[in-house]
């Protein structure tokens, strides 16, 4: 398999884009993809003071590196959840990453608030989510940042969407946008610069770049049932995840002016309605 | 397995509802389910003149029978697409059904418009869809009906939705409602009284009732890829199809008034924010 751009040996075949690429061309492709996404969806704006929430995982590490390459100024925030060696290892990866990309890293420890995640008995993931959102927003605002960027991927958004619609929580599903502006002075904007990038693409990027990242899942993470449903659909319909997430953030086309067919008088979007066009093409009468 | 209502031998175990039922209790369950759906979503209204589009398949046969049992007045329309023995057999089933439920049946033959479906060379399903929508609407309006009801199921709506969002056609996806009012004098309303009923539930209903229906797929129908994706999700998450379709037709809850936590001053939906509640429960400080 050869790189479609330069002809060298390809390292990947992106089914969603039907393109094989070598490692250099892949890095270039990835960078352009993220840049286009940020521009098109106005994910970052003039005057933003950006704080990147990083976990040590492949997605946020890829985000930090590519944004740095694209010339964005930002600081990073790591929230230490106190999950034993999992948190310690993740923290080391993030510190290493900060050194490589030469960005300031802030660390907030959940234990400063009097508890750690392993002490939570019920609904651990829900409590952890609340804690992270609270700390990200408060730290950002108190330290002069105007937007918090997270490494949510296309798979994250699609699986949240399906889960929340099926769970009757359309109000959560509708928050799945590339950027959300604050509706209160206590809030900062939220940005998801990787919202149309897949996990596999992030993984490939961090591996080719040789970036530090922690590959294990959190020991408290449940079986990712909705994610697996999304992976299954992608297997059957390559490109589904990207297409679906793009479809979600695209506004519905305005209906065309109502017209009436000049032949039959029925409703039509043009001079002649679709049915009369078919009839003219096929009718033997 | 025993019927949960009367204790007799059950004929089905509805995973989405976690209930086993005997045949009599199933028919009663099905009828109530459709009635509740029609009431809740205002699918039919006072003064409606209803035309049922029937195909001879299980879904529209179940719709005609249950609406008749529920006391609705309606006529039926069968569109003969001219697909050889497939259309002839389907027509016989519909004629038989009309005799059983004692309703008037109208038949429009596509060949009256100068062609039949087997003569269509390209995009057969798209042409067929355009033809059926055109004929249903025009026949209904010209004959004094105010609403056309179709037997679309929950699986139909969910698979259309996923396909259209992934296809970047949000404007089609947003039309997937239990009832759509006309926006032009040339249009009649569209109703989908089975929008939250599953195909399996319709199948069981027509079998128990001994209703005539044609079980074969149209010979021109492509592999139902999106439907199979929906069946797969339902297998993994019993109840998904119904929950998702209900989620789609449910409006988002309005955000609560913005308040600020009386402890920390951060944004909150109540007197005390979620994070401070967690802290009070867990903090050792």
Coordinates of C-alpha atoms in Angstrom, one line a residue:
Chain A
X1 CA 0.0 0.0 0.0
X2 CA 1.5 3.3 -1.1
X3 CA 0.8 6.9 0.2
X4 CA -1.7 8.5 -2.2
X5 CA 0.2 11.9 -1.8
X6 CA 3.9 11.1 -2.1
X7 CA 4.0 7.4 -3.1
X8 CA 6.1 6.3 -0.1
X9 CA 5.1 3.3 2.0
X10 CA 1.7 4.0 3.6
X11 CA 1.2 3.5 7.4
X12 CA -2.5 3.9 7.4
X13 CA -5.6 3.5 5.2
X14 CA -8.3 5.9 6.4
X15 CA -11.6 4.2 5.4
X16 CA -13.7 7.2 6.2
X17 CA -11.7 9.3 3.7
X18 CA -10.6 6.4 1.4
X19 CA -7.0 7.5 1.5
X20 CA -3.8 5.7 2.3
X21 CA -1.0 7.9 3.7
X22 CA 2.6 7.6 4.9
X23 CA 3.6 9.0 8.3
X24 CA 4.7 12.4 7.2
X25 CA 1.7 13.0 4.9
X26 CA -0.5 11.7 7.7
X27 CA 0.7 14.3 10.2
X28 CA 0.2 17.0 7.6
X29 CA -3.3 15.6 6.8
X30 CA -4.2 15.5 10.5
X31 CA -3.0 19.1 11.1
X32 CA -5.0 20.4 8.2
X33 CA -8.1 18.5 9.2
X34 CA -8.0 20.0 12.7
X35 CA -7.3 23.5 11.3
X36 CA -10.1 23.3 8.8
X37 CA -12.5 22.2 11.5
X38 CA -11.5 25.0 13.9
X39 CA -12.0 27.6 11.1
X40 CA -15.2 26.2 9.7
X41 CA -16.9 25.9 13.0
X42 CA -15.4 28.9 14.7
X43 CA -14.1 26.8 17.5
X44 CA -11.5 29.4 18.6
X45 CA -11.9 33.1 18.1
X46 CA -9.8 36.2 18.2
X47 CA -9.1 37.2 21.8
X48 CA -9.7 33.8 23.3
X49 CA -7.5 32.9 26.3
X50 CA -7.4 29.2 25.9
X51 CA -7.0 26.5 28.6
X52 CA -6.7 22.9 27.5
X53 CA -8.0 20.3 29.8
X54 CA -5.7 17.3 29.4
X55 CA -5.9 13.8 30.9
X56 CA -2.7 12.1 29.7
X57 CA -4.8 10.1 27.2
X58 CA -4.2 9.9 23.5
X59 CA -7.0 12.4 22.6
X60 CA -6.1 15.3 24.7
X61 CA -2.4 14.7 24.1
X62 CA -3.0 14.8 20.3
X63 CA -5.1 18.0 20.8
X64 CA -2.3 19.7 22.8
X65 CA 0.3 18.8 20.3
X66 CA -1.6 19.7 17.1
X67 CA -2.8 23.0 18.5
X68 CA 0.7 23.9 19.5
X69 CA 1.9 23.0 16.0
X70 CA -0.9 25.2 14.6
X71 CA 0.5 28.1 16.6
X72 CA -2.2 28.5 19.2
X73 CA -1.2 30.0 22.6
X74 CA -2.6 28.1 25.5
X75 CA -2.0 26.7 29.0
X76 CA -2.9 23.2 30.1
X77 CA -4.8 22.0 33.1
X78 CA -4.5 18.5 34.6
X79 CA -7.0 17.5 37.3
X80 CA -5.5 14.9 39.6
X81 CA -8.5 12.7 40.6
X82 CA -6.5 10.7 43.1
X83 CA -7.0 7.3 41.5
X84 CA -3.8 5.7 42.8
X85 CA -1.2 4.8 40.2
X86 CA -3.6 5.5 37.4
X87 CA -3.6 9.2 38.2
X88 CA 0.1 9.2 39.1
X89 CA 1.1 7.7 35.7
X90 CA -1.3 10.0 33.8
X91 CA 0.2 13.1 35.6
X92 CA 3.7 12.0 34.6
X93 CA 2.6 11.7 30.9
X94 CA 1.1 15.2 31.0
X95 CA 4.2 16.7 32.6
X96 CA 6.3 15.1 30.0
X97 CA 4.0 16.4 27.2
X98 CA 4.2 19.9 28.7
X99 CA 8.0 19.8 28.5
X100 CA 7.9 18.6 24.9
X101 CA 5.5 21.2 23.6
X102 CA 6.8 23.9 26.0
X103 CA 3.5 24.9 27.5
X104 CA 2.6 25.8 31.0
X105 CA 0.8 23.1 32.9
X106 CA -1.4 23.7 35.9
X107 CA -2.4 21.0 38.2
X108 CA -5.5 20.9 40.5
X109 CA -5.8 18.0 42.9
X110 CA -9.4 16.9 43.7
X111 CA -8.2 16.1 47.2
X112 CA -7.9 19.9 47.8
X113 CA -11.7 19.7 47.8
X114 CA -11.6 17.1 50.5
X115 CA -12.1 13.8 48.7
X116 CA -10.8 11.6 45.8
X117 CA -12.6 9.5 43.3
X118 CA -11.9 6.1 44.9
X119 CA -13.8 7.3 48.0
X120 CA -17.0 7.9 45.9
X121 CA -19.3 4.9 46.5
X122 CA -22.2 5.5 44.1
X123 CA -22.4 6.8 40.5
X124 CA -18.6 7.3 40.3
X125 CA -18.6 8.5 36.7
X126 CA -21.3 11.0 37.2
X127 CA -19.6 12.4 40.3
X128 CA -16.3 12.5 38.5
X129 CA -17.9 14.3 35.5
X130 CA -19.4 16.9 37.8
X131 CA -16.1 17.5 39.6
X132 CA -14.1 17.9 36.4
X133 CA -16.6 20.3 34.8
X134 CA -16.7 22.3 38.0
X135 CA -12.9 22.5 38.4
X136 CA -12.3 23.2 34.7
X137 CA -14.7 26.1 34.6
X138 CA -13.8 27.6 38.0
X139 CA -10.0 27.3 37.4
X140 CA -10.3 28.8 33.9
X141 CA -12.4 31.8 35.0
X142 CA -10.4 32.5 38.2
X143 CA -7.2 32.5 36.2
X144 CA -8.2 34.7 33.3
X145 CA -9.0 32.1 30.6
X146 CA -12.1 32.6 28.5
X147 CA -12.4 29.1 26.9
X148 CA -11.8 25.5 28.1
X149 CA -11.0 23.1 25.3
X150 CA -11.5 19.3 25.8
X151 CA -10.3 16.4 23.6
X152 CA -13.8 15.0 22.9
X153 CA -13.8 13.0 19.7
X154 CA -16.4 12.3 17.1
X155 CA -17.1 8.9 18.7
X156 CA -17.7 10.7 22.1
X157 CA -20.2 13.0 20.6
X158 CA -22.1 10.4 18.6
X159 CA -22.3 8.0 21.5
X160 CA -23.4 10.8 23.9
X161 CA -26.0 11.8 21.4
X162 CA -27.5 8.4 20.9
X163 CA -27.5 7.7 24.6
X164 CA -29.1 11.0 25.6
X165 CA -31.8 10.9 22.9
X166 CA -32.7 7.4 23.9
X167 CA -32.6 8.5 27.5
X168 CA -35.1 11.3 26.9
X169 CA -32.5 14.0 27.6
X170 CA -32.7 16.0 24.4
X171 CA -31.4 19.1 26.3
X172 CA -28.1 17.3 26.9
X173 CA -28.0 16.0 23.3
X174 CA -28.4 19.5 22.0
X175 CA -25.3 20.7 23.9
X176 CA -23.1 18.6 21.7
X177 CA -21.6 21.4 19.6
X178 CA -18.1 22.3 18.6
X179 CA -18.2 25.4 20.7
X180 CA -20.7 26.6 23.4
X181 CA -20.7 30.2 24.5
X182 CA -21.3 31.0 28.2
X183 CA -24.8 32.1 29.2
X184 CA -23.7 33.4 32.6
X185 CA -20.8 35.5 33.9
X186 CA -19.6 32.6 36.0
X187 CA -19.1 30.4 32.9
X188 CA -16.3 30.3 30.3
X189 CA -16.8 29.0 26.7
X190 CA -16.4 25.3 25.9
X191 CA -14.5 24.2 22.8
X192 CA -14.1 20.8 21.2
X193 CA -11.5 21.2 18.5
X194 CA -11.4 17.4 17.9
X195 CA -15.2 17.0 17.6
X196 CA -15.0 15.6 14.0
X197 CA -11.7 13.7 14.6
X198 CA -11.9 9.9 15.3
X199 CA -10.1 8.1 18.2
X200 CA -8.1 6.1 15.7
X201 CA -6.8 9.3 14.0
X202 CA -5.7 10.7 17.4
X203 CA -4.0 7.4 18.3
X204 CA -2.1 7.4 15.0
X205 CA -1.0 11.0 15.5
X206 CA 0.4 10.5 19.0
X207 CA 2.2 7.3 17.9
X208 CA 3.8 8.8 14.8
X209 CA 4.8 11.9 16.8
X210 CA 6.1 9.7 19.6
X211 CA 4.1 11.7 22.2
X212 CA 3.7 10.5 25.8
X213 CA 0.2 9.2 26.5
X214 CA -1.4 6.7 28.9
X215 CA -3.2 3.9 27.0
X216 CA -5.1 2.3 29.9
X217 CA -8.7 3.1 30.6
X218 CA -9.6 4.5 34.0
X219 CA -10.1 1.6 36.4
X220 CA -13.6 2.9 37.3
X221 CA -14.8 3.2 33.7
X222 CA -17.8 1.0 32.9
X223 CA -18.1 -1.1 29.8
X224 CA -18.4 1.5 27.1
X225 CA -21.6 0.0 25.7
X226 CA -22.7 3.1 23.6
X227 CA -19.2 3.5 22.3
X228 CA -19.2 -0.1 21.1
X229 CA -22.5 0.4 19.3
X230 CA -20.9 3.4 17.6
X231 CA -17.8 1.3 16.6
X232 CA -20.1 -1.4 15.2
X233 CA -22.0 1.1 13.0
X234 CA -18.7 2.6 11.8
X235 CA -17.5 -1.0 10.8
X236 CA -20.7 -1.5 8.7
X237 CA -20.8 2.1 7.3
X238 CA -17.2 3.5 7.1
X239 CA -17.4 7.2 7.6
X240 CA -20.6 7.1 9.7
X241 CA -19.2 8.6 12.8
X242 CA -17.8 11.7 11.0
X243 CA -20.8 12.1 8.8
X244 CA -23.2 11.8 11.7
X245 CA -21.4 14.3 13.9
X246 CA -21.1 16.7 11.0
X247 CA -24.9 16.2 10.2
X248 CA -25.6 17.0 13.9
X249 CA -23.8 20.4 13.8
X250 CA -25.2 21.3 10.4
X251 CA -28.3 23.5 10.3
X252 CA -31.3 22.2 8.4
X253 CA -31.6 23.6 4.9
X254 CA -34.4 26.2 4.8
X255 CA -37.3 24.8 2.8
X256 CA -37.5 26.4 -0.6
X257 CA -40.3 28.7 -1.5
X258 CA -43.5 26.8 -2.0
X259 CA -44.3 26.7 -5.7
X260 CA -46.8 24.7 -7.8
X261 CA -46.0 22.5 -10.8
X262 CA -46.7 24.2 -14.1
X263 CA -47.9 20.9 -15.5
X264 CA -50.1 19.3 -12.8
X265 CA -50.5 22.1 -10.3
X266 CA -49.3 20.0 -7.3
X267 CA -46.7 21.4 -4.8
X268 CA -43.2 21.6 -6.2
X269 CA -39.8 22.9 -5.4
X270 CA -39.2 24.0 -9.0
X271 CA -41.0 24.9 -12.2
X272 CA -42.0 21.2 -12.7
X273 CA -42.6 18.8 -9.8
X274 CA -40.4 15.6 -9.4
X275 CA -43.3 13.4 -10.3
X276 CA -44.0 15.1 -13.6
X277 CA -40.3 15.0 -14.4
X278 CA -40.4 11.2 -13.8
X279 CA -43.5 10.9 -15.9
X280 CA -42.0 12.9 -18.8
X281 CA -39.0 10.6 -18.7
X282 CA -40.8 7.3 -18.5
X283 CA -44.4 7.7 -19.7
X284 CA -45.4 6.0 -22.9
X285 CA -48.6 8.0 -23.0
Chain B
X1 CA -43.5 -18.6 30.5
X2 CA -46.8 -17.2 31.9
X3 CA -48.8 -14.1 30.9
X4 CA -48.1 -11.4 33.4
X5 CA -51.7 -10.2 33.3
X6 CA -53.8 -13.3 33.4
X7 CA -51.5 -16.2 34.1
X8 CA -52.3 -18.2 31.0
X9 CA -49.6 -19.5 28.6
X10 CA -47.7 -16.5 27.2
X11 CA -47.1 -16.2 23.4
X12 CA -44.5 -13.4 23.6
X13 CA -42.0 -11.8 25.8
X14 CA -41.7 -8.1 25.0
X15 CA -38.1 -7.2 25.9
X16 CA -38.6 -3.5 25.5
X17 CA -41.4 -3.6 28.1
X18 CA -40.1 -6.6 30.1
X19 CA -43.5 -8.2 30.0
X20 CA -44.8 -11.7 28.9
X21 CA -48.3 -11.8 27.5
X22 CA -50.8 -14.4 26.2
X23 CA -52.5 -13.8 22.9
X24 CA -55.7 -12.1 24.2
X25 CA -53.8 -9.9 26.6
X26 CA -51.3 -9.0 23.8
X27 CA -54.1 -7.8 21.5
X28 CA -55.5 -5.7 24.4
X29 CA -52.0 -4.4 25.1
X30 CA -51.3 -3.5 21.5
X31 CA -54.6 -1.7 21.1
X32 CA -54.1 0.4 24.2
X33 CA -50.5 1.2 23.2
X34 CA -51.7 2.6 19.8
X35 CA -54.5 4.5 21.4
X36 CA -52.3 6.1 24.0
X37 CA -49.8 7.0 21.3
X38 CA -52.5 8.7 19.2
X39 CA -53.9 10.6 22.2
X40 CA -50.5 11.7 23.6
X41 CA -49.1 12.9 20.3
X42 CA -52.4 14.2 18.9
X43 CA -52.0 12.0 15.8
X44 CA -55.6 12.2 14.8
X45 CA -57.9 15.2 15.6
X46 CA -61.6 16.0 15.7
X47 CA -62.8 16.6 12.2
X48 CA -60.1 14.6 10.5
X49 CA -61.2 12.8 7.3
X50 CA -58.7 9.9 7.4
X51 CA -57.2 8.0 4.4
X52 CA -55.1 5.0 5.3
X53 CA -52.3 4.2 2.8
X54 CA -52.0 0.4 2.8
X55 CA -49.5 -1.9 1.1
X56 CA -50.7 -5.4 2.0
X57 CA -47.7 -5.7 4.4
X58 CA -47.9 -6.5 8.1
X59 CA -47.5 -2.9 9.3
X60 CA -50.3 -1.2 7.4
X61 CA -52.6 -4.2 7.8
X62 CA -52.0 -4.0 11.6
X63 CA -52.7 -0.2 11.5
X64 CA -56.0 -0.7 9.5
X65 CA -57.2 -3.4 11.9
X66 CA -56.3 -1.7 15.2
X67 CA -57.7 1.7 14.0
X68 CA -60.9 0.0 13.0
X69 CA -61.1 -1.7 16.5
X70 CA -60.5 1.6 18.1
X71 CA -63.6 3.0 16.3
X72 CA -61.9 5.3 13.8
X73 CA -63.7 6.0 10.5
X74 CA -61.5 5.8 7.5
X75 CA -61.1 4.7 3.9
X76 CA -58.1 2.9 2.5
X77 CA -55.9 3.5 -0.5
X78 CA -53.8 0.9 -2.3
X79 CA -51.4 2.1 -4.9
X80 CA -50.7 -0.6 -7.5
X81 CA -47.1 -0.1 -8.6
X82 CA -47.3 -2.7 -11.3
X83 CA -44.6 -5.0 -9.9
X84 CA -45.9 -8.2 -11.5
X85 CA -47.1 -10.9 -9.1
X86 CA -45.8 -9.0 -6.1
X87 CA -48.3 -6.2 -6.7
X88 CA -51.1 -8.6 -7.6
X89 CA -50.6 -10.7 -4.4
X90 CA -50.4 -7.5 -2.3
X91 CA -53.6 -6.2 -3.8
X92 CA -55.4 -9.4 -3.1
X93 CA -54.3 -9.2 0.6
X94 CA -55.6 -5.6 0.9
X95 CA -58.9 -6.5 -0.8
X96 CA -59.3 -9.4 1.7
X97 CA -58.4 -7.1 4.6
X98 CA -61.0 -4.5 3.5
X99 CA -63.7 -7.2 3.5
X100 CA -62.8 -8.3 7.0
X101 CA -62.7 -4.9 8.6
X102 CA -65.5 -3.6 6.4
X103 CA -63.9 -0.4 5.1
X104 CA -63.9 1.1 1.6
X105 CA -60.8 0.5 -0.4
X106 CA -59.7 2.8 -3.3
X107 CA -57.1 1.6 -5.8
X108 CA -54.9 3.8 -7.9
X109 CA -52.8 2.2 -10.5
X110 CA -49.4 3.8 -11.3
X111 CA -49.9 2.7 -14.9
X112 CA -52.7 5.3 -15.2
X113 CA -49.8 7.8 -15.1
X114 CA -48.0 6.1 -18.0
X115 CA -45.4 3.8 -16.3
X116 CA -44.9 1.1 -13.8
X117 CA -42.0 0.5 -11.3
X118 CA -40.3 -2.3 -13.2
X119 CA -39.8 0.2 -16.1
X120 CA -37.8 2.5 -13.9
X121 CA -34.1 2.0 -14.6
X122 CA -32.3 4.2 -12.1
X123 CA -32.9 5.0 -8.4
X124 CA -36.0 2.8 -8.3
X125 CA -36.8 3.3 -4.6
X126 CA -36.4 7.0 -4.8
X127 CA -38.8 7.2 -7.9
X128 CA -41.2 4.8 -6.1
X129 CA -41.2 7.0 -3.0
X130 CA -41.9 10.2 -5.0
X131 CA -44.7 8.5 -6.9
X132 CA -46.4 7.1 -3.8
X133 CA -46.1 10.4 -1.9
X134 CA -47.6 12.3 -4.9
X135 CA -50.5 9.9 -5.4
X136 CA -51.3 9.6 -1.7
X137 CA -51.5 13.3 -1.3
X138 CA -53.3 14.1 -4.5
X139 CA -55.8 11.3 -4.2
X140 CA -56.5 12.3 -0.6
X141 CA -57.1 16.0 -1.3
X142 CA -59.1 15.4 -4.5
X143 CA -61.4 13.0 -2.6
X144 CA -62.0 15.1 0.5
X145 CA -59.6 13.5 2.9
X146 CA -57.7 15.8 5.3
X147 CA -55.0 13.4 6.5
X148 CA -53.1 10.4 5.1
X149 CA -51.9 7.8 7.6
X150 CA -49.1 5.5 6.9
X151 CA -47.9 2.4 8.7
X152 CA -44.3 3.6 9.4
X153 CA -42.9 1.9 12.4
X154 CA -40.4 2.9 15.1
X155 CA -37.6 1.1 13.2
X156 CA -38.5 3.0 10.1
X157 CA -38.3 6.4 11.8
X158 CA -35.0 5.6 13.7
X159 CA -33.3 4.2 10.5
X160 CA -34.5 7.2 8.4
X161 CA -33.2 9.5 11.1
X162 CA -29.7 8.0 11.4
X163 CA -29.4 7.7 7.6
X164 CA -30.5 11.3 7.0
X165 CA -28.4 12.9 9.7
X166 CA -25.3 11.0 8.5
X167 CA -26.3 12.0 4.9
X168 CA -26.3 15.7 5.9
X169 CA -30.1 16.0 5.3
X170 CA -31.2 17.3 8.6
X171 CA -34.3 18.9 7.0
X172 CA -35.6 15.4 6.2
X173 CA -34.6 14.0 9.6
X174 CA -36.7 16.8 11.2
X175 CA -39.8 15.7 9.3
X176 CA -39.9 12.5 11.3
X177 CA -42.8 13.4 13.5
X178 CA -46.0 11.5 14.5
X179 CA -48.1 14.1 12.6
X180 CA -47.2 16.8 10.2
X181 CA -49.6 19.6 9.4
X182 CA -49.8 20.9 5.8
X183 CA -48.0 24.1 5.0
X184 CA -49.8 24.6 1.6
X185 CA -53.4 24.3 0.4
X186 CA -52.3 21.5 -2.0
X187 CA -51.2 19.3 0.9
X188 CA -53.0 17.2 3.4
X189 CA -51.7 16.3 6.9
X190 CA -49.5 13.2 7.3
X191 CA -50.0 10.9 10.3
X192 CA -47.9 7.9 11.6
X193 CA -50.1 6.2 14.2
X194 CA -47.6 3.4 14.6
X195 CA -44.5 5.6 15.0
X196 CA -43.6 4.1 18.4
X197 CA -44.7 0.6 17.6
X198 CA -42.1 -2.0 16.5
X199 CA -42.3 -4.3 13.5
X200 CA -42.3 -7.3 15.7
X201 CA -45.3 -6.0 17.6
X202 CA -47.2 -5.4 14.3
X203 CA -46.2 -8.9 13.1
X204 CA -47.5 -10.5 16.3
X205 CA -50.7 -8.6 16.1
X206 CA -51.6 -9.6 12.5
X207 CA -50.6 -13.2 13.2
X208 CA -52.7 -13.5 16.4
X209 CA -55.7 -11.8 14.6
X210 CA -55.2 -14.0 11.6
X211 CA -55.2 -11.0 9.3
X212 CA -54.2 -11.3 5.6
X213 CA -50.8 -9.8 4.8
X214 CA -48.0 -10.3 2.4
X215 CA -44.7 -11.3 4.1
X216 CA -42.3 -10.9 1.2
X217 CA -40.2 -7.8 0.6
X218 CA -40.6 -5.9 -2.6
X219 CA -38.2 -7.5 -5.3
X220 CA -36.7 -4.1 -5.9
X221 CA -35.9 -3.4 -2.2
X222 CA -32.2 -3.0 -1.5
X223 CA -30.5 -4.7 1.4
X224 CA -31.9 -2.7 4.4
X225 CA -28.5 -1.7 5.8
X226 CA -29.8 1.0 8.1
X227 CA -32.6 -1.1 9.3
X228 CA -30.1 -3.9 10.2
X229 CA -28.0 -1.4 12.1
X230 CA -31.1 -0.4 14.1
X231 CA -31.9 -4.1 14.8
X232 CA -28.4 -4.7 16.0
X233 CA -28.6 -1.7 18.4
X234 CA -32.0 -3.0 19.7
X235 CA -30.4 -6.5 20.3
X236 CA -27.7 -4.9 22.4
X237 CA -30.0 -2.3 24.2
X238 CA -33.5 -3.7 24.4
X239 CA -35.9 -0.8 24.2
X240 CA -33.5 1.4 22.2
X241 CA -35.8 1.8 19.2
X242 CA -38.8 3.0 21.2
X243 CA -36.8 5.1 23.5
X244 CA -34.9 6.8 20.7
X245 CA -38.0 7.5 18.7
X246 CA -39.7 8.9 21.8
X247 CA -36.7 11.0 22.5
X248 CA -36.8 12.4 19.0
X249 CA -40.3 13.6 19.3
X250 CA -39.9 15.0 22.9
X251 CA -39.0 18.6 23.2
X252 CA -35.9 19.5 25.1
X253 CA -36.6 20.5 28.7
X254 CA -36.2 24.3 29.1
X255 CA -33.1 25.1 31.1
X256 CA -33.8 26.1 34.7
X257 CA -33.4 29.6 35.8
X258 CA -29.7 30.4 36.3
X259 CA -28.8 30.5 40.0
X260 CA -25.6 30.7 42.0
X261 CA -24.6 28.3 44.7
X262 CA -25.1 29.7 48.2
X263 CA -21.9 28.0 49.3
X264 CA -19.3 28.5 46.6
X265 CA -21.0 31.1 44.3
X266 CA -20.6 29.0 41.1
X267 CA -23.5 28.4 38.7
X268 CA -26.2 26.0 40.0
X269 CA -29.6 24.8 39.2
X270 CA -30.7 24.9 42.9
X271 CA -29.8 26.5 46.2
X272 CA -26.6 24.5 46.4
X273 CA -24.6 23.3 43.4
X274 CA -24.0 19.6 42.6
X275 CA -20.3 19.8 43.4
X276 CA -20.9 21.3 46.8
X277 CA -23.5 18.6 47.5
X278 CA -20.9 16.0 46.7
X279 CA -18.3 17.7 48.8
X280 CA -20.6 17.9 51.8
X281 CA -21.3 14.2 51.5
X282 CA -17.8 13.1 51.0
X283 CA -15.4 15.7 52.3
X284 CA -13.4 14.9 55.4
X285 CA -12.3 18.5 55.7

